[in-house]
Amino acid sequence: MRNKPLVASSQVEMHRSGREAWLRAAVLGSDDAIVSTASLMIGVAASSASKVAILVAGVAGLVAGAMSMAVGEYVSVSSQRDAEQADMVLEKKELATEPQAELQELAMIYVKRGLEGTLAMQVAKQLSAHDRLGAHLRDELGIDHASRARPLQAAWISALSFAAFAVVPIVALLMAPATLRIPMIAACSLMSLAALGALGGHLGGAPLGRAALRVTLGGTLAMTVTAIIGRMLGVYTGS
């Protein structure tokens, strides 16, 4: 029986790892938006502040938080990108000065992964002929084009997701009667956190219930602590 030649398949497998960068930024921004903004507003409300004061605090938290997330993500991911760039420069230099040693090193990587020595060298040579630097970056350093650090992408996704979801507790305040401001802000925020947690778990392939519970408990703790502090400060200052 003759071996059939390998042909390209039209089937495309969907993997979640390619979503890692933007998914991390989006989930982090949206969760932090709800937790921080709602906690801030609940803390102010617990001090017996007026509706206008609570609203101002919420809007200020939205703007400041979105800017903070953008700057923080940009700086963090830029540092990662700088490290990747330094590794790429070093690898290019080593490939130019010691090509045979680098080829041996690449082959040894494949041997450690289970290939026989001769086959490992053949694979190393063939991949190097196609894209020598790419093969070393991917298999030696774990740097892949699809997962490269993208500071601007992380910054604007974080800022946009923060601004969008920080609106949740603000809308809850505007809809709530005076006697139910804190319960309404907390309820709407926690329901949104649970939904976001479940969505993040679904996109990342994790159990939905555990992901939702994790962020909901964290949000509950943050809101409770700020409510207690806000109440104490309100009593102390005579508000």
mmCIF file with all atom_site columns, C-alpha atoms in Angstrom, residues 35-47 182 219-233:
data_model
loop_
_atom_site.group_PDB
_atom_site.id
_atom_site.type_symbol
_atom_site.label_atom_id
_atom_site.label_alt_id
_atom_site.label_comp_id
_atom_site.label_asym_id
_atom_site.label_entity_id
_atom_site.label_seq_id
_atom_site.pdbx_PDB_ins_code
_atom_site.Cartn_x
_atom_site.Cartn_y
_atom_site.Cartn_z
_atom_site.occupancy
_atom_site.B_iso_or_equiv
_atom_site.pdbx_formal_charge
_atom_site.auth_seq_id
_atom_site.auth_comp_id
_atom_site.auth_asym_id
_atom_site.auth_atom_id
_atom_site.pdbx_PDB_model_num
ATOM 1  C CA . VAL A 1 35  ? -14.796 46.519 41.497 1.00 0.00 ? 35  VAL A CA 1
ATOM 2  C CA . SER A 1 36  ? -12.899 49.784 41.931 1.00 0.00 ? 36  SER A CA 1
ATOM 3  C CA . THR A 1 37  ? -15.641 52.153 40.758 1.00 0.00 ? 37  THR A CA 1
ATOM 4  C CA . ALA A 1 38  ? -18.427 50.408 42.675 1.00 0.00 ? 38  ALA A CA 1
ATOM 5  C CA . SER A 1 39  ? -16.283 50.171 45.817 1.00 0.00 ? 39  SER A CA 1
ATOM 6  C CA . LEU A 1 40  ? -15.376 53.851 45.576 1.00 0.00 ? 40  LEU A CA 1
ATOM 7  C CA . MET A 1 41  ? -19.006 54.886 45.138 1.00 0.00 ? 41  MET A CA 1
ATOM 8  C CA . ILE A 1 42  ? -20.237 52.610 47.930 1.00 0.00 ? 42  ILE A CA 1
ATOM 9  C CA . GLY A 1 43  ? -17.568 53.967 50.262 1.00 0.00 ? 43  GLY A CA 1
ATOM 10 C CA . VAL A 1 44  ? -18.649 57.532 49.522 1.00 0.00 ? 44  VAL A CA 1
ATOM 11 C CA . ALA A 1 45  ? -22.336 56.624 49.816 1.00 0.00 ? 45  ALA A CA 1
ATOM 12 C CA . ALA A 1 46  ? -21.736 54.936 53.177 1.00 0.00 ? 46  ALA A CA 1
ATOM 13 C CA . SER A 1 47  ? -20.434 58.229 54.524 1.00 0.00 ? 47  SER A CA 1
ATOM 14 C CA . ILE A 1 182 ? -25.816 51.080 48.132 1.00 0.00 ? 182 ILE A CA 1
ATOM 15 C CA . GLY A 1 219 ? -15.769 42.196 44.507 1.00 0.00 ? 219 GLY A CA 1
ATOM 16 C CA . THR A 1 220 ? -17.921 41.549 47.567 1.00 0.00 ? 220 THR A CA 1
ATOM 17 C CA . LEU A 1 221 ? -14.907 41.809 49.833 1.00 0.00 ? 221 LEU A CA 1
ATOM 18 C CA . ALA A 1 222 ? -13.745 45.071 48.257 1.00 0.00 ? 222 ALA A CA 1
ATOM 19 C CA . MET A 1 223 ? -17.181 46.679 48.474 1.00 0.00 ? 223 MET A CA 1
ATOM 20 C CA . THR A 1 224 ? -17.684 45.551 52.071 1.00 0.00 ? 224 THR A CA 1
ATOM 21 C CA . VAL A 1 225 ? -14.353 46.936 53.230 1.00 0.00 ? 225 VAL A CA 1
ATOM 22 C CA . THR A 1 226 ? -14.866 50.315 51.543 1.00 0.00 ? 226 THR A CA 1
ATOM 23 C CA . ALA A 1 227 ? -18.428 50.538 52.882 1.00 0.00 ? 227 ALA A CA 1
ATOM 24 C CA . ILE A 1 228 ? -17.160 49.977 56.430 1.00 0.00 ? 228 ILE A CA 1
ATOM 25 C CA . ILE A 1 229 ? -14.394 52.556 56.005 1.00 0.00 ? 229 ILE A CA 1
ATOM 26 C CA . GLY A 1 230 ? -16.783 55.047 54.419 1.00 0.00 ? 230 GLY A CA 1
ATOM 27 C CA . ARG A 1 231 ? -19.248 54.603 57.258 1.00 0.00 ? 231 ARG A CA 1
ATOM 28 C CA . MET A 1 232 ? -16.547 55.059 59.897 1.00 0.00 ? 232 MET A CA 1
ATOM 29 C CA . LEU A 1 233 ? -15.243 58.212 58.234 1.00 0.00 ? 233 LEU A CA 1
#
